[in-house]
Amino acid sequence: MGCCSSASSAAQSSKREWKPLEDRSCTDVPWLLLFILFCIGMGFICGFSVATGAAARLVSGYDSYGNICGQKNAKLEAIPNSGMDHTHRKYVFFLDPCNLDLINRKIKSVALCVTACPRQELKTLSEVQKFAEMNGSALCSYNLKPSEYTTSSKASVLCPKLPVPASAPIPFFHRCAPVNISCYAKFAEALITFVSDNSVLHRLISGVMTSKEIILGLCLLSLVLSMILMVIIRYISRVLVWILTILVILGSLGGTGVLWWLYAKQRKFPKETVTPEQLQIAEDNLQALLIYAISATVFTVILFLIMLVMRKRVALTIALFHVAGKVFIHLPLLVFQPFWTFFALVLFWAYWIMTLLFLGTTGSAVQNDQGFVEFRVSGPLQYMWWYHVVGLIWISEFILACQQMTVAGAVVTYYFTRDKRNLPFTPILASVNRLIRYHLGTVAKGSFIITLVKIPRMILMYMHSQLKGKENACARCVLKSCICCLWCLEKCLNYLNQNAYTATAINSTNFCTSAKDAFVILVENALRVAAINTVGDFMLFLGKVLIVCSTGLAGIMLLNYQQDYTVWVLPLIIVCLFAFLVAHCFLSIYEMVVDVLFLCFAIDTKYNDGSPGREFYMDKVLMEFVENSRKAMKEAGKGGVADARELKPMLKRR
């Protein structure tokens, strides 16, 4: 961590010119220390699980008697078949690999260490015996010799369930996993409770497996479209609003028309010349097309009405998009922020999942009711799970908050630099440097507040899922209301946090002071800020809709050719969700830039009036927008002294 630079101790006169970004001091240092201690605790959990032997059990695997595969084992007291030498048996084989225990989240089957996994399906015990003799890999219990597989009366219990599916070892984890994942369909059916007909789920899964190449191509298409849209936002922001509006309306109308055309075409499907299975698939596709077409029609009507209401405000958004476009021209590295954030999150999530797996195999060996070995942690250490879950939320929110602070710092530097030629060589790296040196405590505090809201909401959601069908209507309504309220509170705090980070980047104040200042300025200028912010966010939402509609339309045209042998409802849903997530990741950066510009604009109008020596920092296009909007309000009879006043930003703290 970098060291703190002390703030200027000289007394400041309130009449002198305000200069942003002058004073720097560390903010919320106690919260930074608390976050560091919390991360040390996370490291202790990982170290404890590795030190207790969980790493070897996780990577190499172990059988139902506590023996780690691929090595010699020590004898466990009162546990039969323990202490065996499995040096040449490096793989874990489950007698019934498709029997999953949903409650305890594990495979409910006897596990053995074997020399090799059966690469081909074994249908009879004779084939199991032949496999053991040829490969030296006994797939039945250790108490049964290969020569007794076909003669012993206990073979049906001690040998694997027939037919034995073809399997292959999982890379790095030495478990024999079935090659055909269709045996896990029951697991998916248990999770998807709304599917009453199991054949529907099997057809959906087959649709995904058959269309995997198309799904991958469409996901890549959504990524390319998002990049193209970012380039358009950067270079033609003046006409972007009108182009985007027209394209979305035309895309919605075209997509709705195509859906109704496909529905009419599907109704003429010759039912006499197909098999019953193909007929069922055709009926599923017809029902899905009808639902899609009706939903698209309702969405198109609502979208058209919204555009009619907001058409007078679209022109006001052009100036704001133009300034935001200039920010991306001067700060091109902003486009890559989602990649760095996603990369950091993936690294942390991989560490978190790995530690979670370690925790699942740590502890002391305990014999369960079936006589098999389980590893359990006793005492206070058994609550490490809760600590680990809180760490997932807090550190994930911390990484996202670091992105927000980095973007805010870079945009603030751009805005409050009068001569853009004097910008730092890499404003993004300069913003990261200020974040590490001064504001990690602020980010830690802001992300912890979001964590405090998320944890109760997750607990209530878990209670609701566990009590589903058992609680009365009143309790169900109360639970859903609390979940909804916490969700709304989380969204409001996220927005306030983002503005607090901007205030911190400008004034270098702590989180609470920055949040209060940001809240005051947003409330005092609620009408103006809401008008600009709503239109801007709405146009970015239309950009996301455009990418989703384009990707979905391409998916409909491509997947429609497979309607005779697969159900493509689930592949299309997967593609549309991925397209929305990709578009959201890219356009959320643009949305952050717009929000930061709002706060910078408010402060600029407070401390500067355009006179010599107190020139505005803002772009001329934005000033023209402000003046034109004031004139328009006065001409409409809505102006006045109160409406024409300057925006009221936060007070500069010294």
XYZ file of C-alpha atoms in Angstrom:
654
model
C 0.000 0.000 0.000
C 1.183 3.456 -0.767
C 1.741 5.982 1.934
C -0.548 8.907 2.630
C 0.292 12.456 1.708
C -0.750 14.994 4.291
C -3.376 17.596 3.427
C -2.463 21.229 3.216
C -2.506 22.750 6.675
C -2.647 26.351 5.575
C -5.883 28.202 6.193
C -7.956 28.667 3.075
C -9.984 31.724 2.312
C -13.524 31.008 1.167
C -13.279 33.796 -1.411
C -10.266 32.478 -3.304
C -10.729 30.531 -6.506
C -11.642 26.935 -5.959
C -9.223 24.510 -7.577
C -10.203 20.853 -7.617
C -7.825 17.939 -7.143
C -5.356 20.020 -5.111
C -5.409 18.411 -1.671
C -4.922 14.695 -1.164
C -5.145 12.737 2.069
C -5.945 9.152 2.970
C -9.648 8.585 3.639
C -11.296 5.983 5.909
C -7.993 4.436 7.001
C -9.631 2.326 9.800
C -11.862 0.682 7.220
C -8.837 -0.145 5.093
C -7.190 -1.804 8.093
C -10.413 -3.707 8.813
C -10.582 -4.895 5.208
C -6.945 -6.023 5.320
C -7.612 -7.981 8.528
C -10.656 -9.555 6.903
C -8.577 -10.629 3.893
C -5.989 -12.103 6.263
C -8.830 -14.128 7.789
C -9.781 -15.356 4.307
C -6.179 -16.401 3.790
C -6.211 -18.230 7.131
C -9.237 -20.268 6.027
C -7.463 -21.281 2.818
C -4.239 -22.079 4.671
C -6.059 -24.115 7.317
C -7.878 -26.232 4.739
C -4.651 -26.888 2.822
C -2.633 -27.624 5.987
C -5.155 -30.195 7.230
C -4.674 -32.295 4.113
C -7.739 -31.119 2.238
C -5.675 -30.188 -0.820
C -4.517 -33.774 -1.370
C -8.019 -35.143 -0.825
C -9.475 -32.584 -3.208
C -6.987 -32.995 -6.056
C -6.259 -36.719 -5.824
C -9.658 -37.745 -4.477
C -10.448 -40.323 -1.800
C -12.606 -43.402 -1.514
C -15.442 -44.100 0.907
C -12.988 -45.471 3.484
C -10.807 -42.349 3.785
C -7.967 -43.568 1.543
C -6.442 -40.947 -0.741
C -6.015 -42.283 -4.259
C -2.518 -42.447 -5.757
C -0.583 -42.807 -2.489
C -0.036 -44.932 0.613
C -2.458 -44.268 3.450
C -2.332 -44.572 7.225
C -4.764 -46.847 9.020
C -7.803 -45.067 10.529
C -8.971 -46.487 13.847
C -12.154 -48.613 13.750
C -12.640 -48.036 10.008
C -12.363 -51.143 7.782
C -10.571 -51.006 4.411
C -8.614 -47.936 5.528
C -4.840 -47.658 5.366
C -4.612 -49.226 1.892
C -1.807 -48.695 -0.606
C -3.339 -46.962 -3.638
C -0.097 -45.944 -5.315
C -1.220 -47.434 -8.641
C -4.899 -46.555 -8.197
C -5.019 -42.882 -9.140
C -8.683 -42.389 -10.076
C -11.900 -42.192 -8.056
C -14.721 -44.342 -9.405
C -18.345 -44.107 -8.185
C -20.500 -47.219 -8.265
C -23.570 -45.097 -9.064
C -22.276 -41.749 -10.420
C -25.706 -40.401 -11.356
C -27.207 -40.777 -7.868
C -26.886 -37.205 -6.547
C -27.777 -36.047 -3.041
C -29.240 -32.557 -3.587
C -29.487 -31.721 0.099
C -25.860 -32.467 0.979
C -24.574 -31.533 -2.502
C -22.607 -34.730 -3.140
C -22.743 -37.994 -5.080
C -24.675 -40.537 -3.023
C -22.580 -43.521 -3.967
C -19.714 -45.713 -2.796
C -16.390 -44.374 -4.085
C -13.412 -46.588 -4.891
C -9.869 -45.959 -6.077
C -9.256 -47.644 -9.445
C -6.400 -47.941 -11.900
C -8.330 -46.761 -14.966
C -11.768 -45.417 -15.836
C -13.989 -47.521 -18.127
C -13.845 -45.701 -21.482
C -16.646 -47.843 -22.947
C -20.044 -48.791 -21.572
C -20.113 -52.058 -19.605
C -23.537 -53.698 -19.760
C -23.010 -56.924 -17.770
C -20.964 -58.163 -14.838
C -19.047 -60.350 -17.258
C -17.860 -57.244 -19.074
C -16.945 -55.652 -15.714
C -14.943 -58.780 -14.857
C -13.229 -58.764 -18.264
C -12.355 -55.067 -17.836
C -10.770 -55.809 -14.431
C -8.716 -58.691 -15.817
C -7.486 -56.798 -18.900
C -6.815 -53.399 -17.307
C -6.114 -54.415 -13.727
C -8.827 -51.997 -12.611
C -11.327 -53.558 -10.194
C -14.622 -51.657 -10.317
C -16.250 -53.626 -7.485
C -15.661 -53.306 -3.756
C -12.245 -54.146 -2.341
C -13.758 -57.158 -0.512
C -14.694 -58.836 -3.794
C -12.120 -60.417 -6.090
C -12.560 -60.057 -9.884
C -13.028 -63.800 -10.211
C -16.115 -63.552 -7.925
C -17.908 -60.813 -9.905
C -20.184 -63.252 -11.707
C -20.527 -65.878 -8.955
C -20.930 -64.022 -5.667
C -24.427 -63.278 -4.368
C -23.195 -59.903 -3.086
C -22.083 -58.737 -6.516
C -25.307 -56.779 -7.083
C -24.512 -54.679 -3.999
C -20.719 -54.502 -4.135
C -20.426 -53.898 -7.892
C -21.378 -50.790 -9.870
C -24.889 -50.210 -11.092
C -25.427 -51.650 -14.565
C -24.937 -50.558 -17.220
C -21.699 -48.850 -16.232
C -21.580 -45.628 -18.310
C -18.489 -44.767 -20.326
C -16.396 -42.320 -18.319
C -13.223 -40.262 -18.506
C -11.061 -38.719 -15.764
C -11.668 -35.046 -14.990
C -8.460 -33.102 -15.741
C -6.438 -32.316 -12.589
C -9.052 -33.860 -10.246
C -8.765 -37.604 -11.019
C -12.491 -38.398 -10.861
C -14.140 -40.743 -13.342
C -17.035 -38.724 -14.761
C -19.631 -40.072 -17.232
C -18.985 -38.916 -20.783
C -22.714 -38.610 -21.444
C -24.037 -36.009 -19.001
C -27.650 -36.987 -19.706
C -27.576 -39.140 -16.561
C -27.595 -35.899 -14.566
C -30.989 -34.943 -15.997
C -32.668 -35.937 -12.728
C -30.493 -33.422 -10.918
C -31.628 -30.669 -13.271
C -35.237 -31.833 -12.995
C -35.052 -31.494 -9.208
C -33.755 -27.941 -9.518
C -36.302 -26.889 -12.152
C -39.488 -27.548 -10.236
C -41.824 -25.995 -12.803
C -41.116 -28.764 -15.336
C -43.791 -31.392 -14.695
C -42.997 -33.481 -17.790
C -39.476 -34.874 -17.650
C -39.434 -35.368 -21.427
C -39.600 -31.590 -21.881
C -36.354 -31.125 -19.960
C -34.643 -33.873 -21.947
C -35.628 -32.142 -25.190
C -34.385 -28.786 -23.872
C -31.026 -30.287 -22.900
C -30.720 -31.988 -26.286
C -31.475 -28.656 -27.932
C -28.589 -27.000 -26.105
C -26.164 -29.821 -26.905
C -27.168 -29.915 -30.578
C -26.948 -26.132 -30.998
C -23.738 -25.528 -29.037
C -21.824 -24.288 -32.108
C -24.590 -21.827 -32.985
C -24.799 -20.658 -29.356
C -21.059 -20.006 -29.283
C -21.212 -18.094 -32.575
C -24.126 -15.953 -31.404
C -22.351 -15.142 -28.137
C -19.338 -14.012 -30.157
C -21.692 -11.926 -32.329
C -23.050 -10.126 -29.248
C -19.490 -9.310 -28.162
C -18.682 -7.877 -31.611
C -21.904 -5.833 -31.671
C -21.108 -4.388 -28.239
C -17.631 -3.338 -29.396
C -19.101 -1.770 -32.548
C -21.644 0.145 -30.481
C -18.869 1.480 -28.236
C -17.001 2.700 -31.338
C -20.171 4.378 -32.585
C -20.692 6.060 -29.211
C -17.116 7.286 -29.314
C -17.056 8.808 -32.802
C -20.606 9.741 -33.826
C -22.229 10.623 -30.532
C -24.093 13.603 -32.052
C -26.266 11.444 -34.293
C -26.153 8.338 -32.126
C -29.348 9.132 -30.214
C -31.450 9.470 -33.345
C -29.850 6.481 -35.063
C -30.300 4.351 -31.958
C -33.920 5.397 -31.549
C -34.798 4.614 -35.158
C -32.921 1.306 -35.184
C -34.534 0.105 -31.959
C -38.021 0.947 -33.179
C -37.382 -0.687 -36.558
C -35.706 -3.658 -34.871
C -38.648 -4.144 -32.514
C -41.152 -3.892 -35.361
C -39.077 -6.203 -37.560
C -38.504 -8.748 -34.790
C -42.207 -8.778 -33.923
C -43.127 -9.230 -37.576
C -40.658 -12.096 -38.024
C -42.001 -13.859 -34.924
C -45.596 -13.664 -36.157
C -44.475 -14.826 -39.619
C -42.653 -17.809 -38.120
C -45.707 -18.579 -35.984
C -47.980 -18.554 -39.039
C -45.487 -20.722 -40.928
C -45.183 -23.179 -38.049
C -48.966 -23.601 -37.871
C -48.871 -24.983 -41.418
C -46.359 -27.657 -40.353
C -47.463 -31.018 -41.891
C -48.455 -33.061 -38.863
C -49.339 -36.224 -40.776
C -45.803 -36.933 -42.039
C -43.896 -36.752 -38.744
C -43.294 -39.069 -35.799
C -45.008 -38.470 -32.420
C -41.745 -37.163 -30.942
C -41.274 -34.669 -33.808
C -44.919 -33.649 -33.456
C -44.408 -32.905 -29.750
C -41.307 -30.842 -30.580
C -43.251 -28.909 -33.235
C -46.049 -28.165 -30.749
C -43.506 -26.931 -28.178
C -41.945 -24.638 -30.784
C -45.381 -23.353 -31.832
C -46.309 -22.523 -28.240
C -42.948 -20.837 -27.659
C -43.313 -18.770 -30.843
C -46.783 -17.618 -29.772
C -45.469 -16.510 -26.361
C -42.492 -14.746 -27.965
C -44.694 -13.008 -30.531
C -47.200 -11.746 -27.955
C -44.420 -10.566 -25.626
C -42.641 -8.797 -28.503
C -45.877 -7.079 -29.537
C -46.548 -5.778 -26.027
C -42.920 -4.645 -25.691
C -43.037 -2.837 -29.060
C -46.241 -0.975 -28.156
C -44.854 0.127 -24.768
C -41.554 1.166 -26.353
C -43.330 3.222 -29.017
C -45.450 5.025 -26.406
C -42.358 5.832 -24.304
C -40.580 7.251 -27.349
C -43.565 9.474 -28.100
C -43.552 10.850 -24.542
C -39.785 11.444 -24.452
C -39.279 12.715 -28.004
C -38.962 16.359 -26.801
C -36.200 15.438 -24.390
C -34.138 13.386 -26.829
C -32.501 16.533 -28.212
C -31.294 17.439 -24.707
C -29.436 14.149 -24.433
C -27.367 14.730 -27.578
C -25.122 17.318 -25.900
C -24.486 15.013 -22.944
C -23.623 12.075 -25.205
C -21.299 14.333 -27.180
C -19.314 15.250 -24.053
C -19.224 11.632 -22.904
C -18.000 10.652 -26.361
C -15.127 13.131 -26.027
C -14.193 11.503 -22.734
C -13.748 8.165 -24.487
C -11.709 9.815 -27.238
C -9.257 11.226 -24.674
C -9.443 8.170 -22.373
C -9.593 5.153 -24.716
C -8.535 2.753 -21.946
C -11.955 3.237 -20.348
C -13.338 0.793 -22.910
C -11.188 -1.989 -21.459
C -12.272 -1.498 -17.845
C -14.892 -4.296 -18.015
C -12.153 -6.715 -19.090
C -9.850 -5.874 -16.175
C -12.722 -5.998 -13.696
C -14.013 -9.277 -15.105
C -10.507 -10.741 -15.030
C -10.060 -9.716 -11.387
C -13.461 -11.151 -10.464
C -12.728 -14.429 -12.255
C -9.415 -14.786 -10.414
C -11.064 -14.116 -7.054
C -14.019 -16.407 -7.780
C -11.640 -19.185 -8.834
C -9.753 -18.753 -5.546
C -13.030 -18.678 -3.621
C -14.396 -21.830 -5.260
C -11.103 -23.634 -4.769
C -11.080 -22.736 -1.077
C -14.723 -23.803 -0.831
C -13.794 -27.197 -2.256
C -10.940 -27.398 0.237
C -13.392 -26.710 3.056
C -15.627 -29.502 1.783
C -12.845 -32.051 2.296
C -11.207 -30.689 5.446
C -11.630 -31.809 9.022
C -11.283 -35.109 10.872
C -12.397 -38.489 9.570
C -15.798 -39.534 10.948
C -17.697 -42.749 10.208
C -21.288 -42.152 9.115
C -24.340 -44.405 9.484
C -23.459 -46.405 6.359
C -19.992 -47.167 7.689
C -18.226 -44.850 5.261
C -15.824 -42.013 6.026
C -16.745 -38.337 5.965
C -14.515 -35.409 6.890
C -16.101 -32.885 9.247
C -14.896 -29.802 11.087
C -15.977 -29.466 14.716
C -15.921 -26.596 17.181
C -15.812 -22.908 16.255
C -14.003 -23.689 12.997
C -17.211 -25.142 11.551
C -18.472 -21.558 11.085
C -15.708 -20.791 8.592
C -18.304 -21.353 5.876
C -20.201 -18.212 6.887
C -17.029 -16.138 6.998
C -16.124 -17.424 3.554
C -19.545 -16.512 2.117
C -19.360 -12.976 3.530
C -15.903 -12.712 1.965
C -17.354 -13.608 -1.435
C -19.832 -10.726 -1.289
C -17.592 -8.089 0.294
C -14.508 -8.659 -1.862
C -16.596 -8.928 -5.054
C -18.272 -5.621 -4.219
C -14.847 -4.177 -3.371
C -13.533 -5.071 -6.839
C -16.575 -3.508 -8.510
C -16.214 -0.398 -6.328
C -12.549 -0.107 -7.340
C -13.703 0.027 -10.945
C -16.196 2.779 -10.125
C -13.575 4.793 -8.257
C -11.061 4.341 -11.087
C -13.532 5.511 -13.721
C -14.642 8.421 -11.528
C -11.065 9.539 -10.902
C -10.161 9.417 -14.592
C -13.267 11.346 -15.711
C -12.807 13.921 -12.929
C -9.212 14.464 -14.072
C -10.402 14.945 -17.633
C -13.224 17.326 -16.698
C -11.212 19.597 -14.411
C -8.240 19.907 -16.759
C -8.840 23.110 -18.737
C -6.282 22.351 -21.407
C -6.914 18.752 -22.463
C -3.418 18.635 -23.957
C -2.055 18.725 -20.390
C -3.824 15.532 -19.362
C -1.631 12.836 -17.767
C -0.190 10.344 -20.223
C -2.501 7.657 -18.858
C -5.323 9.169 -16.759
C -6.594 5.658 -15.970
C -3.274 4.622 -14.420
C -3.079 7.958 -12.581
C -6.569 7.276 -11.196
C -5.522 3.771 -10.112
C -2.479 5.275 -8.380
C -4.653 7.747 -6.429
C -7.048 4.937 -5.544
C -4.285 2.778 -4.068
C -2.560 5.637 -2.266
C -5.547 7.453 -0.805
C -8.982 5.886 -1.249
C -8.909 2.121 -0.644
C -10.498 2.702 2.760
C -13.379 4.598 1.170
C -13.936 1.800 -1.323
C -13.818 -0.802 1.472
C -16.424 1.093 3.503
C -18.760 1.628 0.551
C -18.593 -2.020 -0.510
C -19.200 -3.162 3.085
C -22.430 -1.146 3.223
C -23.667 -2.939 0.101
C -22.671 -6.254 1.697
C -24.752 -5.450 4.794
C -27.807 -5.089 2.560
C -27.113 -8.100 0.358
C -26.642 -10.629 3.149
C -30.134 -10.193 4.718
C -31.698 -10.301 1.251
C -29.888 -13.552 0.441
C -30.941 -15.038 3.786
C -34.578 -14.126 3.128
C -34.372 -15.574 -0.386
C -32.942 -18.800 1.043
C -35.733 -18.956 3.652
C -38.322 -18.363 0.953
C -36.926 -21.197 -1.183
C -36.791 -23.586 1.796
C -40.326 -22.755 2.939
C -41.823 -22.809 -0.538
C -45.217 -24.468 -0.376
C -45.177 -24.646 3.436
C -45.747 -21.052 4.541
C -49.129 -19.340 4.435
C -50.054 -16.566 2.020
C -49.383 -13.816 4.583
C -45.873 -15.041 5.396
C -45.101 -15.450 1.685
C -46.245 -11.884 1.008
C -44.148 -10.497 3.880
C -41.043 -12.367 2.715
C -41.410 -11.171 -0.865
C -42.044 -7.607 0.291
C -38.901 -7.611 2.446
C -36.834 -9.056 -0.405
C -38.178 -6.408 -2.775
C -37.501 -3.569 -0.318
C -33.939 -4.752 0.295
C -33.375 -5.006 -3.452
C -34.584 -1.431 -3.968
C -32.411 -0.235 -1.066
C -29.397 -2.001 -2.579
C -29.934 -0.282 -5.949
C -30.306 3.143 -4.310
C -27.160 2.623 -2.225
C -25.250 1.498 -5.322
C -26.169 4.720 -7.100
C -25.348 6.842 -4.044
C -22.035 5.014 -3.574
C -21.021 5.735 -7.141
C -21.675 9.455 -6.672
C -19.875 9.331 -3.316
C -16.809 7.914 -5.062
C -16.957 10.817 -7.527
C -17.128 13.303 -4.659
C -14.171 11.558 -3.022
C -12.184 11.744 -6.264
C -12.834 15.513 -6.427
C -12.540 16.637 -2.807
C -10.595 13.746 -1.233
C -13.103 13.508 1.627
C -14.075 10.347 3.491
C -16.969 8.156 2.440
C -19.652 9.516 4.773
C -18.837 13.147 3.970
C -18.739 12.417 0.254
C -21.998 10.459 0.376
C -23.734 13.287 2.262
C -22.434 15.896 -0.173
C -23.431 13.823 -3.177
C -26.898 13.199 -1.715
C -27.429 16.909 -1.036
C -26.486 17.938 -4.555
C -28.641 15.240 -6.122
C -31.654 16.268 -4.037
C -31.240 20.005 -4.620
C -30.958 19.478 -8.378
C -33.297 16.517 -8.573
C -35.434 17.757 -11.483
C -32.565 18.730 -13.775
C -30.413 15.724 -12.904
C -33.337 13.299 -13.175
C -34.346 14.665 -16.596
C -30.854 14.291 -18.057
C -30.001 11.086 -16.253
C -33.265 9.357 -17.127
C -32.994 10.088 -20.821
C -29.305 9.140 -20.909
C -29.832 5.851 -19.079
C -32.866 5.122 -21.217
C -30.882 5.583 -24.427
C -28.160 3.272 -23.119
C -30.866 0.767 -22.244
C -32.080 1.018 -25.829
C -28.532 0.215 -26.927
C -28.659 -2.966 -24.825
C -32.062 -3.790 -26.303
C -30.680 -3.274 -29.810
C -27.832 -5.739 -29.202
C -30.154 -8.310 -27.605
C -32.736 -7.950 -30.400
C -30.088 -8.231 -33.118
C -28.515 -11.297 -31.516
C -31.923 -12.835 -30.799
C -33.120 -12.222 -34.366
C -29.980 -13.877 -35.746
C -30.542 -16.759 -33.335
C -34.159 -17.194 -34.453
C -33.134 -17.348 -38.100
C -30.306 -19.837 -37.438
C -32.067 -22.039 -34.887
C -35.259 -22.129 -36.949
C -33.555 -24.559 -39.343
C -33.256 -27.061 -36.488
C -36.907 -27.018 -35.460
C -37.541 -30.489 -36.918
C -35.293 -32.278 -34.444
C -34.666 -30.047 -31.447
C -36.325 -27.519 -29.166
C -34.417 -24.219 -29.444
C -36.228 -22.284 -26.722
C -33.474 -22.769 -24.141
C -30.573 -22.030 -26.577
C -32.256 -18.786 -27.586
C -32.757 -17.770 -23.951
C -29.095 -18.513 -23.188
C -27.934 -16.434 -26.158
C -30.175 -13.458 -25.284
C -29.065 -13.482 -21.629
C -25.400 -13.590 -22.624
C -25.942 -10.774 -25.151
C -27.574 -8.611 -22.479
C -24.774 -9.269 -19.982
C -22.094 -8.389 -22.540
C -23.914 -5.225 -23.606
C -24.458 -4.272 -19.969
C -20.760 -4.681 -19.136
C -19.706 -2.361 -21.942
C -22.470 0.248 -21.733
C -22.343 0.405 -17.928
C -18.949 2.115 -18.309
C -20.567 4.741 -20.518
C -23.332 5.101 -17.939
C -20.731 5.650 -15.203
C -19.084 8.383 -17.284
C -22.426 10.136 -17.712
C -23.152 10.037 -13.971
C -19.695 11.373 -13.101
C -20.147 14.235 -15.595
C -23.360 15.247 -13.806
C -21.607 15.763 -10.501
C -18.622 17.525 -12.065
C -20.974 19.860 -13.910
C -22.784 20.777 -10.691
C -19.534 21.654 -8.893
C -18.288 23.595 -11.898
C -21.342 25.845 -11.952
C -21.007 26.538 -8.225
C -17.413 27.745 -8.137
C -17.200 29.317 -11.594
C -19.428 31.785 -13.403
C -17.668 32.192 -16.749
C -16.053 35.527 -15.883
C -12.307 36.146 -16.490
C -10.323 34.166 -13.957
C -13.305 31.965 -13.158
C -13.909 30.268 -16.470
C -15.990 27.141 -16.660
C -14.276 23.786 -16.899
C -17.213 22.247 -18.796
C -17.355 21.658 -22.509
C -18.899 24.415 -24.636
C -21.477 22.016 -26.033
C -22.712 21.292 -22.518
C -22.966 25.002 -21.749
C -24.991 25.559 -24.916
C -27.266 22.762 -23.823
C -27.806 24.395 -20.419
C -28.518 27.812 -21.901
C -30.892 26.438 -24.530
C -32.796 24.417 -21.926
C -33.223 27.509 -19.734
C -34.500 29.549 -22.643
C -36.915 26.805 -23.594
C -38.307 26.620 -20.047
C -38.744 30.415 -19.868
C -40.526 30.522 -23.209
C -42.847 27.770 -22.038
C -43.693 29.769 -18.906
C -41.959 27.306 -16.613
C -38.922 29.403 -15.905
C -38.342 31.937 -13.222
C -35.730 33.069 -10.812
C -35.778 29.798 -8.944
C -35.560 27.626 -12.046
C -32.871 29.755 -13.662
C -30.535 29.678 -10.700
C -27.214 27.898 -10.833
C -27.011 24.307 -9.688
C -26.154 23.825 -6.032
C -23.294 21.420 -5.546
C -21.485 20.286 -2.446
C -19.337 22.578 -0.328
C -15.610 22.241 -0.731
C -14.160 20.667 2.427
C -10.768 21.787 3.662
